[in-house]
């Protein structure tokens, strides 16, 4: 046999996948697409080309202030134009953007800003009073840049600059540096639903690839005919990467600013007619409830997306039946950039059928680029049979391999991220989260899925919200306690009998607490940590059905 010559790739593999490459594409190819910020009565429109010019001005101004490669610049902002400009200016100049969760308590905001060592923070004018409470606790911030109208007296003697003046002093044309695609671009802290916030640092490459994956129709597949209502906050996992994906597809970005309630968002939808909308289930729930008493127009939407927590089947059905709107569920976490999969129906399943809804109730279907597996307590891999339940582990180019200044060894397993989510995977790659490891209810050696009980309860007439936690039980180790918000009379026996035919008898909760509201985390998830604490402190009035 004759020896064959070796073969190597002839591709330009040294081309760096950077956010700068995304910015250049959006500013030129899609320069006419728009960022629309809602002002409460109308949208303020600005083109992607103008966003890019402002990003150049902002980068020049930050450089003049002494910000350089690797420096952290925080944002304490709503979803709006200035925030989008920072999204591009900061990473493209080689610095690192830290999007701060404005809803965290002051001490936690201070903790993450000090931990990330932000030198500059861009603060939305409406949030100045909130930020002023944090400021005395900060150890690394030298300058605060205030975007929008505000009385800045409360900020004391820290160096304060005005965003508009800051930019006005510069011309566009900042020369973006060549960056290594593996360099740090953005940092986000987990929202701390189950533990303390941890910093996840995204690279240019991970951000580019994650945004590119979102272009596929298996996810949202946007085009420049789309307008995406970005209701998920830009401080929560980079608004699921939507601001970056939009500069790839040319889809316009609709930013709600501080108008984050159902009334505000419905007015925005009516006026600006988005085609896509991304929000967590509690927001979809709020829109559905608002729609019961008010005439809302969702006819412009071709699809909604929901993620961050399980979405109740009754909610998916309500949007479909009332508004013809298909909400597709996705799964992800801060550590996964976040999108790991979305639950579109598979081939051959008719839209609008119960079977379709069965598929859409999955947490997602693994997206290309992400590898997923489930493992048992010993770490052994379990079958993709849709029945074996274990911890979900993932790896891939936009999955974190560590945390910023936090070793967290228990979070990783042979190079895979342990998600802390418990669930199944089937032979087509659809996965179903049944619980978070910390929320699992262990009753008599069997597991009860709090997610399943919540989903069923949400479909029960008269139930507005339901969260189920495990409480200690002498005989069974743990039993479920259903915390429910109801319209009208609270009748635990009626709710239990509603569940009786739908889950095994032993899974039906005998402990019920009727509350005015389920507490939520800063990103709108049921705060079960707080519910458990309230139960422990005896603050929940528990009604017991049987002994
Ligand atoms: P935190 O972990 O602090 O809540 P994240 O926003 O990163 O912050 O939350 C990620 C978690 O949200 C996942 O690990 C999972 O438990 C939950 N989650 C996200 N999407 C879904 C979904 N579609 N169904 C059920 N749970 C989900």
Coordinates of C-alpha atoms and ligand atoms in Angstrom, one line a residue:
X1 CA 0.0 0.0 0.0
X2 CA 1.4 3.4 -0.9
X3 CA 1.9 5.8 2.0
X4 CA -0.7 8.6 2.0
X5 CA 0.2 12.2 2.7
X6 CA -1.2 13.6 6.0
X7 CA -4.2 15.8 5.7
X8 CA -5.0 18.9 7.8
X9 CA -7.8 21.4 7.8
X10 CA -7.5 24.1 5.2
X11 CA -10.0 26.3 7.0
X12 CA -9.2 29.7 8.5
X13 CA -9.4 28.1 12.0
X14 CA -7.6 31.0 13.5
X15 CA -10.6 33.3 12.9
X16 CA -11.6 34.4 16.3
X17 CA -15.3 33.9 17.3
X18 CA -15.8 37.1 19.2
X19 CA -18.6 39.4 20.2
X20 CA -16.9 42.0 18.0
X21 CA -17.6 39.8 15.0
X22 CA -21.3 39.7 16.1
X23 CA -21.3 43.5 16.4
X24 CA -19.8 44.1 13.0
X25 CA -22.3 41.8 11.4
X26 CA -25.3 43.4 13.1
X27 CA -24.1 46.9 12.5
X28 CA -23.6 46.4 8.7
X29 CA -25.7 43.5 7.4
X30 CA -28.6 44.4 9.8
X31 CA -27.8 48.0 10.4
X32 CA -31.5 48.9 9.8
X33 CA -32.9 46.6 12.4
X34 CA -33.9 48.3 15.6
X35 CA -33.6 48.4 19.4
X36 CA -37.0 49.7 20.7
X37 CA -37.1 50.8 24.3
X38 CA -40.6 51.2 25.8
X39 CA -41.1 54.6 27.5
X40 CA -44.5 53.8 29.0
X41 CA -46.6 55.3 26.2
X42 CA -44.4 54.8 23.1
X43 CA -41.3 53.1 21.9
X44 CA -38.0 54.9 21.4
X45 CA -36.5 53.5 18.2
X46 CA -32.8 53.4 17.3
X47 CA -31.1 51.3 14.6
X48 CA -28.5 48.6 15.2
X49 CA -26.1 50.8 13.2
X50 CA -26.6 53.6 15.8
X51 CA -26.2 51.2 18.7
X52 CA -22.9 50.2 17.2
X53 CA -21.8 53.8 16.9
X54 CA -22.8 54.5 20.5
X55 CA -20.9 51.3 21.6
X56 CA -17.8 52.8 19.9
X57 CA -18.3 56.1 21.7
X58 CA -18.8 54.3 25.0
X59 CA -15.7 52.2 24.6
X60 CA -13.7 55.3 23.7
X61 CA -15.0 57.0 26.8
X62 CA -14.3 54.0 29.1
X63 CA -10.8 53.7 27.6
X64 CA -10.2 57.4 28.4
X65 CA -11.3 56.7 31.9
X66 CA -8.5 54.1 32.2
X67 CA -10.6 50.9 31.6
X68 CA -8.5 48.3 29.8
X69 CA -8.3 44.6 29.1
X70 CA -9.9 42.4 31.7
X71 CA -11.3 45.3 33.8
X72 CA -14.8 44.6 35.0
X73 CA -17.6 47.1 34.2
X74 CA -20.9 46.5 35.9
X75 CA -24.4 47.4 34.7
X76 CA -27.3 48.0 37.1
X77 CA -29.9 48.6 34.5
X78 CA -33.3 47.6 33.1
X79 CA -33.5 46.2 29.5
X80 CA -33.0 49.3 27.4
X81 CA -30.8 51.0 24.8
X82 CA -27.9 52.0 27.0
X83 CA -27.7 48.5 28.4
X84 CA -27.5 47.1 24.9
X85 CA -24.7 49.6 24.1
X86 CA -22.8 48.4 27.1
X87 CA -23.4 44.8 26.1
X88 CA -21.2 45.4 23.0
X89 CA -18.9 48.2 24.1
X90 CA -17.5 46.5 27.2
X91 CA -16.6 43.0 25.9
X92 CA -15.5 44.3 22.4
X93 CA -12.9 46.7 24.0
X94 CA -11.5 43.7 25.9
X95 CA -13.0 44.5 29.2
X96 CA -15.6 42.3 31.0
X97 CA -19.3 43.2 31.4
X98 CA -20.8 42.2 34.7
X99 CA -24.6 42.4 34.5
X100 CA -25.8 42.9 38.1
X101 CA -29.1 41.6 39.3
X102 CA -30.9 44.7 40.5
X103 CA -33.4 42.7 42.5
X104 CA -30.9 41.1 44.9
X105 CA -30.9 42.5 48.4
X106 CA -28.2 45.3 48.9
X107 CA -25.8 43.1 50.8
X108 CA -25.9 40.5 48.0
X109 CA -25.4 43.1 45.3
X110 CA -22.4 44.4 47.2
X111 CA -21.1 40.9 47.6
X112 CA -21.2 40.1 43.8
X113 CA -19.8 43.6 42.8
X114 CA -16.9 43.2 45.3
X115 CA -16.4 39.6 44.2
X116 CA -16.3 40.5 40.5
X117 CA -14.2 43.6 41.4
X118 CA -16.1 46.0 39.2
X119 CA -14.3 49.3 38.6
X120 CA -17.1 51.2 37.0
X121 CA -20.9 50.6 37.2
X122 CA -23.4 52.0 34.7
X123 CA -26.6 52.7 36.7
X124 CA -30.0 53.4 35.2
X125 CA -31.4 56.7 36.4
X126 CA -34.5 55.1 37.9
X127 CA -32.3 52.8 40.0
X128 CA -30.1 55.5 41.5
X129 CA -31.9 55.4 44.9
X130 CA -31.5 51.6 45.0
X131 CA -27.8 51.7 44.0
X132 CA -27.2 54.4 46.6
X133 CA -28.0 51.9 49.3
X134 CA -25.3 49.5 48.0
X135 CA -22.6 52.1 47.3
X136 CA -21.3 52.4 50.9
X137 CA -20.7 48.6 50.9
X138 CA -18.6 48.6 47.7
X139 CA -14.8 48.3 47.8
X140 CA -13.7 48.4 44.2
X141 CA -16.0 50.8 42.3
X142 CA -14.3 54.1 41.3
X143 CA -16.9 55.6 39.0
X144 CA -20.6 55.5 38.6
X145 CA -22.1 56.4 35.2
X146 CA -25.8 57.4 35.4
X147 CA -27.9 56.7 32.3
X148 CA -31.1 58.7 32.1
X149 CA -32.6 61.4 34.3
X150 CA -31.8 61.2 38.0
X151 CA -30.9 63.2 41.1
X152 CA -27.5 61.8 41.9
X153 CA -27.1 63.6 45.3
X154 CA -27.7 60.3 47.1
X155 CA -24.6 58.8 45.5
X156 CA -22.4 61.0 47.8
X157 CA -18.9 61.8 46.8
X158 CA -18.2 58.9 44.4
X159 CA -17.0 60.0 41.0
X160 CA -20.3 60.3 39.0
X161 CA -20.6 60.8 35.3
X162 CA -23.7 61.3 33.0
X163 CA -24.0 58.6 30.3
X164 CA -25.1 61.1 27.6
X165 CA -22.3 63.5 28.3
X166 CA -19.9 60.7 28.7
X167 CA -20.7 59.5 25.1
X168 CA -21.1 63.0 23.7
X169 CA -17.4 63.7 24.4
X170 CA -16.4 61.0 22.0
X171 CA -16.6 60.3 18.2
X172 CA -17.6 56.9 16.8
X173 CA -14.8 55.0 15.1
X174 CA -13.2 53.3 18.1
X175 CA -10.7 50.8 16.9
X176 CA -11.8 47.4 18.3
X177 CA -8.8 45.4 19.4
X178 CA -8.1 41.9 18.1
X179 CA -9.2 39.6 20.9
X180 CA -8.5 36.0 21.7
X181 CA -11.9 34.2 21.4
X182 CA -11.1 32.4 24.7
X183 CA -10.8 35.6 26.7
X184 CA -13.4 36.6 29.3
X185 CA -16.2 38.7 27.9
X186 CA -19.1 38.7 30.4
X187 CA -19.8 37.6 34.0
X188 CA -23.1 36.7 35.5
X189 CA -23.9 35.4 39.0
X190 CA -26.4 32.7 39.5
X191 CA -29.6 34.0 41.1
X192 CA -29.0 31.9 44.2
X193 CA -32.3 30.0 44.2
X194 CA -30.7 27.1 46.1
X195 CA -27.4 28.5 47.4
X196 CA -25.2 31.6 47.3
X197 CA -24.6 33.3 44.0
X198 CA -21.7 32.0 42.0
X199 CA -19.9 33.8 39.2
X200 CA -20.0 32.3 35.7
X201 CA -17.6 33.9 33.2
X202 CA -18.5 33.6 29.5
X203 CA -15.9 33.8 26.8
X204 CA -16.2 35.5 23.5
X205 CA -16.2 32.1 21.9
X206 CA -18.9 30.6 24.2
X207 CA -21.1 33.7 23.6
X208 CA -20.7 33.5 19.8
X209 CA -21.4 29.8 19.6
X210 CA -24.4 30.0 22.0
X211 CA -25.9 32.9 19.9
X212 CA -25.3 31.0 16.7
X213 CA -27.0 27.9 18.0
X214 CA -30.1 30.1 18.7
X215 CA -30.4 30.8 15.0
X216 CA -31.6 27.3 14.3
X217 CA -35.3 26.5 14.0
X218 CA -34.9 23.8 16.6
X219 CA -34.6 26.8 19.0
X220 CA -36.2 30.1 17.9
X221 CA -34.9 30.5 14.4
X222 CA -35.4 34.3 14.1
X223 CA -35.0 36.4 10.9
X224 CA -34.9 40.1 10.3
X225 CA -38.7 40.0 9.9
X226 CA -38.9 39.2 13.7
X227 CA -39.2 41.5 16.6
X228 CA -38.2 39.9 19.9
X229 CA -39.8 41.1 23.1
X230 CA -37.0 40.6 25.5
X231 CA -38.8 40.4 28.7
X232 CA -36.3 38.2 30.4
X233 CA -34.0 40.7 32.2
X234 CA -30.6 41.5 30.7
X235 CA -29.1 40.9 34.2
X236 CA -30.4 37.3 34.1
X237 CA -28.1 35.1 32.1
X238 CA -27.6 37.9 29.5
X239 CA -31.3 37.9 28.6
X240 CA -30.8 34.3 27.5
X241 CA -28.3 35.6 24.8
X242 CA -31.1 37.2 22.8
X243 CA -29.2 40.6 22.4
X244 CA -26.3 38.8 20.7
X245 CA -28.5 36.5 18.6
X246 CA -30.5 39.5 17.4
X247 CA -27.3 41.0 15.8
X248 CA -26.8 37.8 14.0
X249 CA -30.3 37.4 12.6
X250 CA -31.3 41.0 12.3
X251 CA -34.4 40.5 14.5
X252 CA -35.3 43.8 16.2
X253 CA -35.1 43.9 19.9
X254 CA -38.0 45.2 22.0
X255 CA -36.9 46.3 25.4
X256 CA -39.5 46.9 28.1
X257 CA -37.3 49.2 30.3
X258 CA -38.8 49.4 33.8
X259 CA -42.3 48.5 32.6
X260 CA -42.0 44.9 33.8
X261 CA -45.6 44.1 34.8
X262 CA -48.4 42.5 32.7
X263 CA -50.1 45.8 32.0
X264 CA -46.9 47.5 30.8
X265 CA -45.9 44.6 28.6
X266 CA -49.3 44.2 27.1
X267 CA -49.4 47.9 26.1
X268 CA -45.9 47.5 24.6
X269 CA -47.0 44.4 22.6
X270 CA -50.1 46.3 21.3
X271 CA -48.0 49.2 20.2
X272 CA -44.9 47.6 18.8
X273 CA -46.2 44.2 17.7
X274 CA -43.4 41.8 18.5
X275 CA -43.4 38.4 16.8
X276 CA -41.4 36.6 19.5
X277 CA -41.4 37.0 23.2
X278 CA -39.2 35.5 25.9
X279 CA -40.2 35.4 29.6
X280 CA -40.2 33.2 32.7
X281 CA -43.4 31.3 33.5
X282 CA -44.5 33.7 36.3
X283 CA -44.6 36.5 33.7
X284 CA -46.6 34.4 31.3
X285 CA -48.9 33.6 34.2
X286 CA -49.3 37.2 35.0
X287 CA -50.2 38.0 31.4
X288 CA -52.7 35.2 31.3
X289 CA -54.4 36.5 34.5
X290 CA -54.4 40.1 33.2
X291 CA -56.0 38.9 30.0
X292 CA -58.9 37.5 32.0
X293 CA -60.1 40.9 32.9
X294 CA -58.7 43.0 30.1
X295 CA -58.8 42.8 26.3
X296 CA -55.2 42.1 25.3
X297 CA -53.9 41.7 21.8
X298 CA -51.2 39.0 21.3
X299 CA -52.0 38.5 17.6
X300 CA -48.6 39.7 16.4
X301 CA -46.8 36.9 18.3
X302 CA -45.8 33.8 16.2
X303 CA -44.2 32.1 19.2
X304 CA -43.5 32.6 22.9
X305 CA -40.6 31.1 24.8
X306 CA -40.6 30.2 28.5
X307 CA -37.7 29.0 30.7
X308 CA -36.1 29.2 34.1
X309 CA -38.7 27.0 35.8
X310 CA -41.3 24.4 34.7
X311 CA -44.3 25.9 32.9
X312 CA -47.7 24.4 33.8
X313 CA -49.6 22.6 31.1
X314 CA -52.7 24.6 31.8
X315 CA -50.8 27.7 31.0
X316 CA -49.6 26.4 27.6
X317 CA -53.1 25.4 26.8
X318 CA -54.6 28.7 27.9
X319 CA -52.4 30.7 25.6
X320 CA -53.0 28.3 22.7
X321 CA -56.8 28.2 23.2
X322 CA -57.4 31.9 23.9
X323 CA -54.8 33.6 21.8
X324 CA -53.6 30.9 19.3
X325 CA -50.1 31.4 20.8
X326 CA -47.7 28.5 21.0
X327 CA -45.3 28.9 24.0
X328 CA -42.3 26.7 23.7
X329 CA -40.5 25.7 26.8
X330 CA -36.7 25.7 27.1
X331 CA -34.3 24.7 29.8
X332 CA -31.1 26.2 30.9
X333 CA -29.1 27.8 33.7
X334 CA -26.6 30.6 34.3
X335 CA -23.9 27.9 34.0
X336 CA -25.1 26.9 30.5
X337 CA -25.3 30.4 28.9
X338 CA -28.3 29.3 29.3
X339 CA -29.9 27.4 26.5
X340 CA -29.5 23.6 26.6
X341 CA -32.6 22.7 24.7
X342 CA -36.1 23.6 23.7
X343 CA -39.2 21.4 23.6
X344 CA -40.6 21.7 20.0
X345 CA -42.7 18.8 18.9
X346 CA -41.0 16.0 17.0
X347 CA -41.8 15.2 13.3
X348 CA -45.1 13.5 12.7
X349 CA -47.0 15.1 15.6
X350 CA -49.9 17.3 14.7
X351 CA -49.9 20.8 16.1
X352 CA -52.8 21.6 18.3
X353 CA -53.2 18.0 19.6
X354 CA -52.9 16.7 23.2
X355 CA -50.0 14.7 21.9
X356 CA -48.2 17.9 20.8
X357 CA -48.8 19.3 24.3
X358 CA -47.3 16.1 25.8
X359 CA -44.0 16.9 23.9
X360 CA -44.1 20.6 24.7
X361 CA -44.4 19.7 28.4
X362 CA -40.9 18.2 28.2
X363 CA -38.2 20.6 29.6
X364 CA -36.4 20.5 26.3
X365 CA -34.8 18.5 23.5
X366 CA -31.0 18.5 23.7
X367 CA -29.6 21.2 21.3
X368 CA -26.7 20.5 19.0
X369 CA -23.5 21.5 20.7
X370 CA -24.6 20.4 24.1
X371 CA -23.9 16.9 25.4
X372 CA -26.2 15.6 28.2
X373 CA -26.4 12.5 30.4
X374 CA -28.1 11.4 33.5
X375 CA -26.2 9.7 36.4
X376 CA -27.3 7.8 39.5
X377 CA -26.0 8.4 43.0
X378 CA -22.8 6.4 42.3
X379 CA -22.1 8.5 39.2
X380 CA -22.9 5.7 36.8
X381 CA -24.7 6.7 33.5
X382 CA -28.3 5.8 33.2
X383 CA -30.3 4.8 30.1
X384 CA -32.1 7.2 27.8
X385 CA -35.4 5.4 28.3
X386 CA -37.6 8.3 29.4
X387 CA -38.0 6.4 32.8
X388 CA -34.7 6.2 34.6
X389 CA -34.3 9.2 36.9
X390 CA -31.0 10.7 37.8
X391 CA -29.0 13.9 37.9
X392 CA -28.6 15.7 34.6
X393 CA -25.0 16.5 33.6
X394 CA -23.9 18.5 30.7
X395 CA -20.9 19.6 28.8
X396 CA -20.2 21.7 25.7
X397 CA -18.6 24.9 24.4
X398 CA -21.1 27.2 26.2
X399 CA -21.2 25.2 29.5
X400 CA -19.1 26.5 32.4
X401 CA -16.2 24.4 33.5
X402 CA -15.6 26.3 36.8
X403 CA -16.8 29.3 38.8
X404 CA -15.1 32.6 39.2
X405 CA -12.9 32.5 42.4
X406 CA -14.9 29.6 43.8
X407 CA -13.7 26.0 43.4
X408 CA -17.1 24.3 44.0
X409 CA -15.7 20.8 43.3
X410 CA -19.0 19.2 43.9
X411 CA -20.4 20.9 40.8
X412 CA -18.3 19.0 38.4
X413 CA -17.9 15.3 37.6
X414 CA -15.2 14.2 35.1
X415 CA -15.4 17.4 33.2
X416 CA -19.2 17.5 33.1
X417 CA -21.3 20.1 34.9
X418 CA -23.6 18.6 37.5
X419 CA -26.8 20.7 37.1
X420 CA -28.4 19.8 40.4
X421 CA -31.5 19.0 38.3
X422 CA -33.1 15.6 38.5
X423 CA -34.8 14.1 35.5
X424 CA -35.1 11.7 32.6
X425 CA -33.9 11.6 29.0
X426 CA -35.7 9.6 26.3
X427 CA -34.3 8.0 23.1
X428 CA -34.9 11.1 21.0
X429 CA -33.0 13.4 23.4
X430 CA -36.1 15.0 25.1
X431 CA -35.4 15.5 28.7
X432 CA -37.8 16.1 31.6
X433 CA -36.8 17.9 34.8
X434 CA -38.8 16.4 37.7
X435 CA -37.1 18.4 40.4
X436 CA -34.1 20.2 41.6
X437 CA -32.0 17.9 43.8
X438 CA -32.6 20.2 46.8
X439 CA -36.4 20.2 46.2
X440 CA -36.9 16.5 45.7
X441 CA -39.4 15.0 48.3
X442 CA -38.3 11.6 49.6
X443 CA -41.3 9.8 50.9
X444 CA -40.9 6.3 52.3
X445 CA -37.9 5.6 50.0
X446 CA -39.7 6.9 46.9
X447 CA -39.4 10.2 45.2
X448 CA -42.3 12.6 44.7
X449 CA -41.9 15.2 42.0
X450 CA -42.8 18.6 43.3
X451 CA -42.8 19.9 39.7
X452 CA -45.5 17.4 38.7
X453 CA -47.7 18.2 41.6
X454 CA -47.3 22.0 41.0
X455 CA -48.1 21.5 37.3
X456 CA -51.3 19.5 38.1
X457 CA -52.4 21.9 40.8
X458 CA -51.9 24.9 38.5
X459 CA -54.5 23.3 36.2
X460 CA -57.1 23.0 38.9
X461 CA -59.9 25.5 38.6
X462 CA -59.6 28.3 41.2
X463 CA -55.9 27.7 41.8
X464 CA -53.8 30.7 41.0
X465 CA -50.4 29.5 42.2
X466 CA -49.0 26.3 43.8
X467 CA -45.6 25.4 45.2
X468 CA -44.9 22.0 46.8
X469 CA -42.1 21.5 49.4
X470 CA -41.0 18.5 51.4
X471 CA -41.6 18.6 55.2
X472 CA -40.2 16.2 57.8
X473 CA -42.4 13.3 58.6
X474 CA -41.7 10.7 61.3
X475 CA -43.1 7.8 59.4
X476 CA -42.2 8.6 55.8
X477 CA -39.1 10.8 56.4
X478 CA -40.7 13.5 54.2
X479 CA -44.2 14.3 53.0
X480 CA -45.3 17.0 50.5
X481 CA -46.7 20.2 51.8
X482 CA -48.7 22.0 49.1
X483 CA -48.7 25.8 49.4
X484 CA -51.5 27.2 47.3
X485 CA -53.0 30.5 46.4
X486 CA -56.7 30.1 45.6
X487 CA -59.5 32.3 44.3
X488 CA -62.5 31.9 46.5
X489 CA -62.9 29.2 49.2
X490 CA -59.9 27.1 50.2
X491 CA -60.9 23.4 50.4
X492 CA -58.0 21.0 50.8
X493 CA -60.2 17.9 50.4
X494 CA -61.4 19.1 47.0
X495 CA -57.8 19.8 45.8
X496 CA -56.6 16.4 47.1
X497 CA -59.5 14.7 45.3
X498 CA -58.6 16.6 42.1
X499 CA -55.1 15.2 42.3
X500 CA -56.2 11.7 43.4
X501 CA -56.9 10.3 39.9
X502 CA -53.9 12.0 38.4
X503 CA -51.0 10.7 40.6
X504 CA -50.4 7.7 42.8
X505 CA -52.5 7.9 46.0
X506 CA -49.4 8.1 48.2
X507 CA -48.2 11.1 46.3
X508 CA -51.2 13.2 47.1
X509 CA -50.3 15.8 49.7
X510 CA -52.2 15.6 53.0
X511 CA -50.6 18.9 54.2
X512 CA -52.0 22.1 52.8
X513 CA -51.2 25.7 53.4
X514 CA -53.3 28.5 51.9
X515 CA -51.2 31.6 51.4
X516 CA -51.8 35.0 49.8
X517 CA -48.9 34.7 47.5
X518 CA -46.0 32.3 46.8
X519 CA -42.8 34.1 47.5
X520 CA -40.6 34.5 44.4
X521 CA -36.9 34.8 43.8
X522 CA -35.3 37.8 42.1
X523 CA -35.8 36.2 38.8
X524 CA -39.4 35.2 39.4
X525 CA -39.1 31.6 40.5
X526 CA -40.9 30.1 43.4
X527 CA -38.7 30.7 46.4
X528 CA -38.9 27.2 48.1
X529 CA -35.9 28.0 50.3
X530 CA -38.0 30.8 51.9
X531 CA -41.1 28.6 52.0
X532 CA -39.2 25.9 53.9
X533 CA -37.8 28.5 56.3
X534 CA -41.3 29.9 56.8
X535 CA -42.6 26.4 57.5
X536 CA -39.7 25.8 60.0
X537 CA -40.5 29.0 61.8
X538 CA -44.1 28.0 62.1
X539 CA -45.3 30.8 59.9
X540 CA -47.4 28.6 57.6
X541 CA -50.8 27.6 58.8
X542 CA -50.8 23.9 57.8
X543 CA -54.1 22.1 57.4
X544 CA -53.8 18.4 57.6
X545 CA -56.3 16.2 55.9
X546 CA -55.6 12.8 57.5
X547 CA -53.1 11.2 60.0
Ligands
LIG1 P1 -30.7 29.7 40.0 O1 -30.0 28.4 39.9 O2 -30.1 30.6 41.0 O3 -32.2 29.6 40.0 P2 -30.7 30.0 37.2 O4 -31.5 31.0 36.6 O5 -29.4 29.7 36.5 O6 -30.4 30.4 38.6 O7 -31.6 28.7 37.3 C1 -31.3 27.5 36.6 C2 -32.3 26.4 37.0 O8 -33.6 26.8 36.7 C3 -32.1 25.0 36.4 O9 -31.1 24.3 37.1 C4 -33.5 24.4 36.7 O10 -33.6 23.9 38.0 C5 -34.4 25.6 36.5 N1 -35.0 25.5 35.2 C6 -34.7 26.2 34.1 N2 -35.5 25.9 33.0 C7 -36.4 25.0 33.5 C8 -37.4 24.3 32.9 N3 -37.8 24.5 31.6 N4 -38.1 23.4 33.7 C9 -37.8 23.2 34.9 N5 -36.8 23.9 35.6 C10 -36.1 24.7 34.8

